[in-house]
Amino acid sequence: MTLSELLPALHELPRAEKLRAIQLLAADVAREEGDEVMASEGSYPIWSPYDAFEGAATLMRVLDEEHAA
Amino acid sequence: MTTPPPGRFDYIEADPSLGPASALPYAPIALQFGGREIRVSALVDSGATLNVLPYDVGLQLGAVWERQTVPVRLGGNIADSEARAIVVLGRIGRFAPVRLAFAWTRSNRVPVILGQTNFFMEFDIRFCRSQLFFEIKPREKLGG
């Protein structure tokens, strides 16, 4: 299918779907170029307990106590 | 005393449809507790202040929640989950087992996390994200 065949159908899309098509195509192009892209609707959980310093100190104390026992 | 060569591990793609964008440094590790051993894939996370053990993995090790009495405060997006300290033996590849202290959390929304306390205190890690691998080796003992 050629672009000229697709264009009429694309023009008929509602605004939200036009935007979605733009995002998908941009992601496709970036991926083909080797970029590591974040998909616009992807889920990227971050689990890291990045500020659990008190907890880390507790674990160190438990290790020390177990080692001494 | 010679230092063993580092163990080399590939990044794992969490979502093949996203390719390298979803690649994370997961390392295979054997955990031992109370005579029981299980093998898990653990996220090597330099941004985590501590090691984290999901609830079900602790149960698989035979741990009993009520017997672990030292509370641990977590942070990040699992800060709302109750956690207790547990010490297990961890073995990576052919390296000697080391004692690892984990925050055993009531949550199963997390992977096994190997963080600064005390995984990064026991092992030296080199991340080569651009080449999708990382290396782990035991820390070098000071003073020989």
XYZ file of N, CA and C in Angstrom:
639
model
N 0.856 -1.200 0.000
C 0.000 0.000 0.000
C 0.890 1.247 0.000
N 0.507 2.214 -0.813
C 1.325 3.417 -0.925
C 0.778 4.519 -0.022
N 1.609 5.545 0.176
C 1.183 6.666 1.007
C -0.034 7.367 0.402
N -0.031 7.501 -0.932
C -1.156 8.184 -1.572
C -2.468 7.412 -1.366
N -2.344 6.098 -1.224
C -3.551 5.308 -0.961
C -3.982 5.447 0.508
N -2.979 5.623 1.391
C -3.282 5.710 2.824
C -3.811 7.080 3.231
N -3.346 8.132 2.562
C -3.640 9.491 3.008
C -5.130 9.790 3.175
N -5.965 9.406 2.214
C -7.395 9.716 2.406
C -7.931 9.118 3.700
N -7.524 7.864 4.012
C -8.003 7.216 5.238
C -7.458 7.921 6.466
N -6.197 8.354 6.399
C -5.607 9.042 7.542
C -6.308 10.370 7.809
N -6.670 11.060 6.723
C -7.350 12.348 6.890
C -8.719 12.184 7.542
N -9.272 10.990 7.407
C -10.605 10.759 7.969
C -10.569 10.444 9.469
N -9.375 10.163 9.971
C -9.274 9.760 11.374
C -9.655 10.909 12.302
N -10.215 10.569 13.479
C -10.434 11.603 14.491
C -9.083 12.151 14.974
N -9.131 13.315 15.591
C -7.906 14.012 15.990
C -7.011 13.124 16.874
N -7.614 12.451 17.865
C -6.817 11.644 18.805
C -6.087 10.527 18.071
N -6.766 9.940 17.082
C -6.121 8.831 16.377
C -5.039 9.333 15.417
N -5.238 10.563 14.909
C -4.158 11.145 14.083
C -2.895 11.330 14.932
N -3.101 11.848 16.155
C -1.951 12.049 17.050
C -1.293 10.718 17.390
N -2.114 9.715 17.624
C -1.581 8.386 17.951
C -0.761 7.847 16.777
N -1.272 8.048 15.563
C -0.549 7.582 14.373
C 0.798 8.291 14.248
N 0.799 9.600 14.551
C 2.062 10.351 14.502
C 3.064 9.772 15.490
N 2.579 9.496 16.718
C 3.473 8.952 17.750
C 4.027 7.590 17.346
N 3.154 6.734 16.819
C 3.592 5.389 16.435
C 4.630 5.439 15.317
N 4.367 6.303 14.331
C 5.304 6.395 13.211
C 6.643 6.976 13.664
N 6.578 7.985 14.556
C 7.822 8.574 15.068
C 8.631 7.535 15.833
N 7.923 6.720 16.613
C 8.615 5.668 17.375
C 9.220 4.640 16.434
N 8.480 4.288 15.372
C 8.993 3.326 14.390
C 10.279 3.828 13.749
N 10.246 5.098 13.322
C 11.418 5.665 12.647
C 12.609 5.683 13.592
N 12.363 6.126 14.846
C 13.463 6.201 15.810
C 14.038 4.826 16.080
N 13.154 3.823 16.192
C 13.622 2.473 16.480
C 14.450 1.937 15.314
N 13.977 2.219 14.092
C 14.724 1.764 12.908
C 16.098 2.407 12.842
N 16.203 3.611 13.415
C 17.495 4.298 13.403
C 18.352 3.888 14.583
N 17.854 2.973 15.371
C 18.664 2.444 16.460
C 18.521 3.199 17.765
N 17.654 4.178 17.811
C 17.462 4.910 19.060
C 16.727 4.036 20.057
N 17.000 4.256 21.313
C 16.249 3.599 22.366
C 15.181 4.571 22.809
N 13.986 4.332 22.372
C 12.929 5.297 22.645
C 12.007 4.777 23.728
N 11.330 5.683 24.335
C 10.306 5.308 25.284
C 8.965 5.398 24.587
N 8.264 4.301 24.552
C 6.945 4.303 23.927
C 6.034 5.231 24.719
N 5.231 5.971 23.993
C 4.433 7.003 24.656
C 3.459 6.424 25.667
N 3.020 5.207 25.434
C 2.086 4.610 26.383
C 2.716 3.427 27.109
N 4.026 3.365 27.074
C 4.703 2.281 27.765
C 4.651 2.466 29.269
N 4.872 1.371 29.973
C 4.904 1.419 31.423
C 6.332 1.190 31.881
N 6.847 2.084 32.686
C 8.236 1.993 33.106
C 8.319 2.041 34.631
N 8.072 0.926 35.281
C 8.089 0.925 36.737
C 9.487 1.166 37.284
N 9.555 1.900 38.366
C 10.817 2.132 39.068
C 10.649 1.604 40.481
N 11.386 0.542 40.769
C 11.199 -0.104 42.064
C 12.188 0.393 43.109
N 13.247 0.989 42.659
C 14.370 1.246 43.548
C 13.980 1.944 44.846
N 14.294 1.331 45.961
C 14.196 2.047 47.233
C 15.417 2.958 47.349
N 15.351 4.086 46.673
C 16.543 4.921 46.477
C 16.903 5.745 47.698
N 16.001 5.817 48.670
C 16.294 6.681 49.816
C 16.068 5.969 51.144
N 16.247 4.655 51.127
C 15.989 3.877 52.340
C 17.268 3.746 53.174
N 17.859 4.884 53.504
C 19.136 4.852 54.225
C 18.976 4.258 55.625
N 17.873 4.594 56.250
C 17.628 4.047 57.590
C 17.495 2.527 57.515
N 16.798 2.060 56.500
C 16.657 0.613 56.305
C 17.992 -0.046 56.029
N 18.837 0.624 55.231
C 20.162 0.075 54.937
C 20.989 -0.037 56.219
N 20.875 0.974 57.070
C 21.607 0.928 58.344
C 21.102 -0.226 59.207
N 19.806 -0.474 59.162
C 19.242 -1.596 59.916
C 19.813 -2.919 59.424
N 19.888 -3.081 58.109
C 20.435 -4.328 57.554
C 21.894 -4.509 57.951
N 22.668 -3.422 57.946
C 24.076 -3.521 58.354
C 24.183 -3.970 59.816
N 23.295 -3.432 60.631
C 23.330 -3.811 62.043
C 22.969 -5.285 62.210
N 21.976 -5.746 61.469
C 21.575 -7.160 61.546
C 22.723 -8.068 61.100
N 23.414 -7.668 60.025
C 24.563 -8.460 59.563
C 25.643 -8.518 60.638
N 25.935 -7.374 61.249
C 26.974 -7.327 62.286
C 26.593 -8.201 63.473
N 25.339 -8.108 63.883
C 24.898 -8.879 65.047
C 24.944 -10.375 64.751
N 24.544 -10.747 63.539
C 24.562 -12.166 63.185
C 25.993 -12.681 63.104
N 26.885 -11.834 62.590
C 28.281 -12.212 62.457
C 28.924 -12.404 63.830
N 28.523 -11.563 64.787
C 29.101 -11.622 66.127
C 28.545 -12.789 66.933
N 27.362 -13.243 66.566
C 26.687 -14.283 67.360
C 27.371 -15.641 67.188
N 47.128 -14.280 46.595
C 45.774 -14.759 46.282
C 45.311 -14.118 44.978
N 44.906 -14.927 44.022
C 44.501 -14.374 42.740
C 43.020 -14.023 42.751
N 42.717 -12.940 42.057
C 41.327 -12.521 41.950
C 40.668 -13.278 40.808
N 39.522 -13.910 41.054
C 38.869 -14.644 39.960
C 38.402 -13.674 38.882
N 38.349 -14.129 37.636
C 37.846 -13.251 36.577
C 36.374 -12.937 36.823
N 35.936 -11.771 36.364
C 34.542 -11.400 36.609
C 33.573 -12.296 35.849
N 32.386 -12.435 36.414
C 31.308 -13.107 35.699
C 30.628 -12.113 34.786
N 30.381 -12.530 33.580
C 29.785 -11.619 32.600
C 28.336 -12.048 32.334
N 27.440 -11.071 32.341
C 26.018 -11.341 32.156
C 25.434 -10.381 31.140
N 24.486 -10.883 30.378
C 23.809 -10.037 29.392
C 22.613 -9.328 30.017
N 22.355 -8.127 29.547
C 21.115 -7.454 29.904
C 19.937 -8.287 29.378
N 18.833 -8.252 30.101
C 17.638 -8.997 29.703
C 16.571 -8.001 29.248
N 15.980 -8.289 28.100
C 14.909 -7.425 27.605
C 13.599 -7.816 28.285
N 13.060 -6.889 29.073
C 11.817 -7.169 29.789
C 10.631 -7.226 28.843
N 10.688 -6.471 27.759
C 9.592 -6.427 26.794
C 10.187 -6.471 25.391
N 10.142 -7.665 24.761
C 10.771 -7.791 23.439
C 10.250 -6.794 22.413
N 8.998 -6.352 22.566
C 8.457 -5.409 21.584
C 9.141 -4.048 21.703
N 9.739 -3.777 22.852
C 10.443 -2.502 23.038
C 11.945 -2.640 22.820
N 12.396 -3.883 22.637
C 13.807 -4.103 22.336
C 14.729 -3.617 23.444
N 15.879 -3.059 23.058
C 16.874 -2.639 24.047
C 16.372 -1.583 25.026
N 15.301 -0.870 24.657
C 14.774 0.145 25.574
C 14.319 -0.475 26.885
N 13.986 -1.767 26.847
C 13.480 -2.412 28.061
C 14.534 -3.300 28.721
N 15.767 -3.210 28.265
C 16.808 -4.101 28.793
C 17.263 -3.667 30.181
N 17.371 -4.635 31.074
C 17.795 -4.355 32.453
C 18.847 -5.382 32.880
N 19.712 -4.983 33.823
C 20.757 -5.917 34.275
C 20.237 -6.896 35.318
N 19.732 -8.027 34.861
C 19.296 -9.103 35.748
C 20.393 -10.160 35.824
N 20.724 -10.559 37.035
C 21.766 -11.572 37.231
C 21.158 -12.821 37.862
N 21.579 -14.000 37.409
C 21.123 -15.230 38.077
C 21.859 -15.376 39.407
N 21.117 -15.675 40.445
C 21.737 -15.828 41.765
C 21.025 -16.952 42.507
N 21.818 -17.754 43.225
C 21.256 -18.810 44.071
C 21.173 -18.268 45.496
N 20.004 -18.375 46.095
C 19.798 -17.913 47.470
C 19.598 -19.120 48.371
N 20.281 -19.115 49.512
C 20.175 -20.230 50.457
C 19.716 -19.694 51.807
N 18.781 -20.423 52.402
C 18.280 -20.030 53.731
C 17.756 -21.288 54.413
N 18.280 -21.532 55.595
C 17.779 -22.680 56.352
C 17.888 -24.004 55.625
N 18.943 -24.200 54.853
C 19.144 -25.467 54.165
C 18.419 -25.567 52.839
N 17.646 -24.557 52.498
C 16.928 -24.584 51.222
C 17.599 -23.632 50.240
N 17.636 -24.013 48.978
C 18.249 -23.148 47.964
C 17.288 -22.961 46.800
N 17.173 -21.741 46.346
C 16.396 -21.467 45.129
C 17.234 -20.576 44.214
N 16.934 -20.649 42.942
C 17.639 -19.808 41.962
C 16.654 -18.784 41.420
N 17.100 -17.544 41.426
C 16.238 -16.466 40.953
C 17.038 -15.549 40.025
N 16.303 -14.713 39.323
C 16.919 -13.687 38.502
C 16.728 -12.364 39.234
N 17.822 -11.681 39.536
C 17.754 -10.495 40.400
C 18.238 -9.254 39.665
N 17.545 -8.156 39.920
C 17.904 -6.886 39.303
C 19.091 -6.271 40.051
N 20.183 -6.070 39.343
C 21.362 -5.426 39.947
C 21.150 -3.922 39.821
N 20.848 -3.280 40.961
C 20.293 -1.925 40.938
C 21.164 -0.976 41.757
N 22.013 -0.231 41.073
C 22.914 0.677 41.794
C 22.156 1.835 42.424
N 20.918 2.051 42.009
C 20.122 3.127 42.585
C 19.343 2.724 43.817
N 19.425 1.447 44.178
C 18.708 0.969 45.358
C 19.642 1.016 46.561
N 19.168 1.569 47.655
C 20.029 1.656 48.837
C 20.204 0.312 49.516
N 19.289 -0.613 49.262
C 19.395 -1.909 49.934
C 18.882 -3.043 49.044
N 19.142 -4.271 49.492
C 18.620 -5.453 48.798
C 17.151 -5.639 49.174
N 16.364 -6.082 48.216
C 14.936 -6.292 48.480
C 14.545 -7.701 48.043
N 13.787 -8.372 48.903
C 13.290 -9.716 48.607
C 11.760 -9.668 48.568
N 11.150 -10.016 47.431
C 9.682 -10.052 47.394
C 9.134 -11.112 48.343
N 7.908 -10.929 48.746
C 7.320 -11.802 49.756
C 7.337 -13.281 49.337
N 6.877 -13.555 48.130
C 6.766 -14.963 47.711
C 8.130 -15.652 47.615
N 9.155 -14.900 47.255
C 10.493 -15.504 47.168
C 10.968 -15.892 48.566
N 10.675 -15.047 49.546
C 11.007 -15.399 50.929
C 10.305 -16.665 51.368
N 9.042 -16.796 50.992
C 8.295 -18.014 51.339
C 8.902 -19.238 50.667
N 9.321 -19.073 49.406
C 9.945 -20.201 48.697
C 11.226 -20.647 49.390
N 11.883 -19.705 50.064
C 13.106 -20.037 50.804
C 12.787 -20.711 52.144
N 11.530 -20.743 52.489
C 11.139 -21.349 53.759
C 11.138 -20.369 54.915
N 11.290 -19.089 54.620
C 11.280 -18.097 55.695
C 9.859 -17.935 56.236
N 9.795 -17.613 57.512
C 8.501 -17.399 58.174
C 8.435 -15.946 58.625
N 7.440 -15.249 58.135
C 7.331 -13.807 58.380
C 7.395 -13.481 59.879
N 6.688 -14.239 60.658
C 6.595 -13.932 62.087
C 7.931 -14.114 62.806
N 8.829 -14.886 62.217
C 10.124 -15.119 62.879
C 11.143 -14.041 62.540
N 10.861 -13.240 61.539
C 11.771 -12.146 61.183
C 11.238 -10.882 61.868
N 11.923 -10.458 62.883
C 11.324 -9.463 63.771
C 11.883 -8.064 63.624
N 12.944 -7.899 62.820
C 13.553 -6.563 62.716
C 12.904 -5.796 61.562
N 12.168 -4.719 61.871
C 11.509 -3.970 60.793
C 12.509 -3.140 59.995
N 12.237 -3.017 58.705
C 13.093 -2.220 57.815
C 12.209 -1.230 57.073
N 12.643 0.024 57.067
C 11.872 1.042 56.347
C 12.355 1.119 54.911
N 11.420 1.012 53.989
C 11.747 1.081 52.567
C 11.507 2.483 52.021
N 11.967 2.707 50.780
C 11.719 3.968 50.103
C 11.238 3.697 48.694
N 11.306 4.695 47.836
C 10.859 4.536 46.455
C 9.367 4.235 46.406
N 8.947 3.530 45.364
C 7.508 3.293 45.244
C 7.060 2.029 45.968
N 7.941 1.465 46.812
C 7.499 0.375 47.687
C 7.605 0.819 49.145
N 7.656 2.143 49.336
C 7.802 2.677 50.689
C 6.618 2.307 51.575
N 5.472 2.036 50.958
C 4.284 1.734 51.758
C 4.207 0.263 52.143
N 5.168 -0.536 51.716
C 5.137 -1.967 52.017
C 5.946 -2.272 53.275
N 5.345 -3.047 54.165
C 6.055 -3.464 55.377
C 7.205 -4.385 54.983
N 8.330 -4.254 55.681
C 9.480 -5.108 55.373
C 10.217 -5.483 56.651
N 10.856 -6.650 56.615
C 11.632 -7.123 57.756
C 12.987 -7.636 57.269
N 13.987 -7.523 58.120
C 15.343 -7.925 57.744
C 15.467 -9.443 57.733
N 16.199 -9.932 56.740
C 16.495 -11.370 56.674
C 17.879 -11.515 56.043
N 18.681 -12.415 56.592
C 20.025 -12.654 56.063
C 20.043 -14.009 55.378
N 20.472 -14.026 54.119
C 20.555 -15.277 53.366
C 21.946 -15.381 52.748
N 22.264 -16.572 52.280
C 23.513 -16.743 51.532
C 23.206 -16.568 50.048
N 24.025 -15.784 49.383
C 23.837 -15.582 47.960
C 25.061 -16.041 47.189
N 24.816 -16.772 46.108
C 25.942 -17.272 45.308
C 25.719 -16.933 43.849
N 26.702 -16.255 43.279
C 26.642 -15.893 41.863
C 27.730 -16.659 41.127
N 27.310 -17.378 40.081
C 28.283 -18.112 39.267
C 29.148 -19.012 40.116
N 30.444 -18.931 39.886
C 31.368 -19.820 40.596
C 31.987 -19.133 41.820
N 31.500 -17.938 42.134
C 32.064 -17.227 43.277
C 31.578 -17.828 44.589
N 32.392 -17.635 45.635
C 32.022 -18.144 46.951
C 30.752 -17.444 47.436
N 29.900 -18.166 48.164
C 28.676 -17.541 48.684
C 29.010 -16.413 49.665
N 28.168 -15.406 49.702
C 28.331 -14.297 50.646
C 27.019 -14.101 51.394
N 27.133 -13.537 52.594
C 25.924 -13.237 53.358
C 25.301 -11.960 52.810
N 24.061 -12.039 52.455
C 23.346 -10.874 51.942
C 22.159 -10.577 52.846
N 22.066 -9.334 53.275
C 20.926 -8.917 54.092
C 19.877 -8.302 53.172
N 18.660 -8.787 53.280
C 17.565 -8.291 52.445
C 16.485 -7.639 53.294
N 15.835 -6.665 52.700
C 14.565 -6.185 53.238
C 13.497 -7.077 52.610
N 12.977 -7.985 53.421
C 11.932 -8.905 52.927
C 10.605 -8.171 53.041
N 10.044 -7.881 51.885
C 8.839 -7.047 51.879
C 7.585 -7.886 51.717
N 6.506 -7.384 52.222
C 5.203 -8.032 52.050
C 4.720 -7.953 50.606
N 5.384 -7.147 49.811
C 4.934 -6.892 48.440
C 5.505 -7.919 47.465
N 4.719 -8.201 46.434
C 5.222 -8.990 45.303
C 5.304 -8.132 44.044
N 5.193 -6.822 44.220
C 5.241 -5.919 43.064
C 6.675 -5.609 42.653
N 7.642 -6.204 43.316
C 9.043 -5.905 43.040
C 9.779 -7.171 42.612
N 10.855 -7.005 41.865
C 11.719 -8.165 41.611
C 12.657 -8.334 42.804
N 13.456 -9.380 42.786
C 14.569 -9.438 43.732
C 15.532 -8.317 43.330
N 15.846 -7.442 44.274
C 16.722 -6.306 43.979
C 18.034 -6.471 44.744
N 19.128 -6.324 44.026
C 20.450 -6.343 44.656
C 20.957 -4.912 44.678
N 21.005 -4.321 45.877
C 21.310 -2.901 46.005
C 22.611 -2.630 46.737
N 22.783 -1.354 47.106
C 24.049 -0.904 47.695
C 24.376 -1.655 48.986
N 23.403 -1.763 49.884
C 23.586 -2.549 51.113
C 22.875 -3.877 50.958
N 23.624 -4.943 50.911
C 25.060 -4.976 50.954
C 25.664 -5.663 49.723
N 24.841 -5.798 48.660
C 25.375 -6.491 47.480
C 26.559 -5.735 46.887
N 26.395 -4.417 46.765
C 27.477 -3.620 46.161
C 28.671 -3.479 47.101
N 28.488 -3.857 48.364
C 29.624 -3.872 49.287
C 30.427 -5.162 49.146
N 29.795 -6.189 48.610
C 30.447 -7.493 48.478
C 31.006 -7.746 47.080
N 30.432 -7.062 46.093
C 30.853 -7.292 44.711
C 31.176 -5.969 44.011
N 32.138 -6.026 43.102
C 32.412 -4.895 42.214
C 31.690 -5.179 40.904
N 31.008 -4.170 40.431
C 30.172 -4.351 39.236
C 30.534 -3.311 38.187
N 30.606 -3.762 36.956
C 30.890 -2.855 35.833
C 29.756 -2.974 34.821
N 29.048 -1.879 34.654
C 27.939 -1.862 33.697
C 28.424 -1.376 32.339
N 28.111 -2.120 31.288
C 28.418 -1.708 29.922
C 27.097 -1.695 29.156
N 26.246 -0.754 29.512
C 24.880 -0.717 28.972
C 24.870 -0.599 27.452
N 25.815 0.193 26.910
C 25.820 0.395 25.456
C 26.098 -0.918 24.720
N 26.750 -1.853 25.423
C 27.036 -3.148 24.809
C 26.158 -4.253 25.381
N 25.232 -3.855 26.243
C 24.221 -4.763 26.798
C 24.814 -5.920 27.588
N 25.868 -5.630 28.346
C 26.341 -6.634 29.298
C 26.873 -5.935 30.544
N 27.037 -6.717 31.601
C 27.656 -6.196 32.817
C 28.495 -7.297 33.441
N 29.428 -6.884 34.259
C 30.348 -7.838 34.873
C 30.302 -7.714 36.389
N 30.420 -8.848 37.047
C 30.409 -8.896 38.508
C 31.616 -9.686 38.970
N 32.290 -9.169 39.990
C 33.351 -9.958 40.618
C 33.382 -9.640 42.111
N 33.840 -10.588 42.920
C 33.900 -10.343 44.365
C 34.803 -9.164 44.667
N 34.477 -8.430 45.709
C 35.305 -7.283 46.092
C 36.687 -7.774 46.483
N 37.642 -6.901 46.301
C 39.003 -7.258 46.697
C 39.169 -6.918 48.163
N 39.650 -7.888 48.913
C 39.827 -7.688 50.358
C 40.974 -6.723 50.600
N 40.720 -5.724 51.427
C 41.782 -4.785 51.756
C 42.811 -5.465 52.647
N 44.048 -5.141 52.421
C 45.107 -5.678 53.264
C 45.414 -7.130 52.971
N 45.096 -7.573 51.752
C 45.440 -8.928 51.337
C 44.393 -9.922 51.643
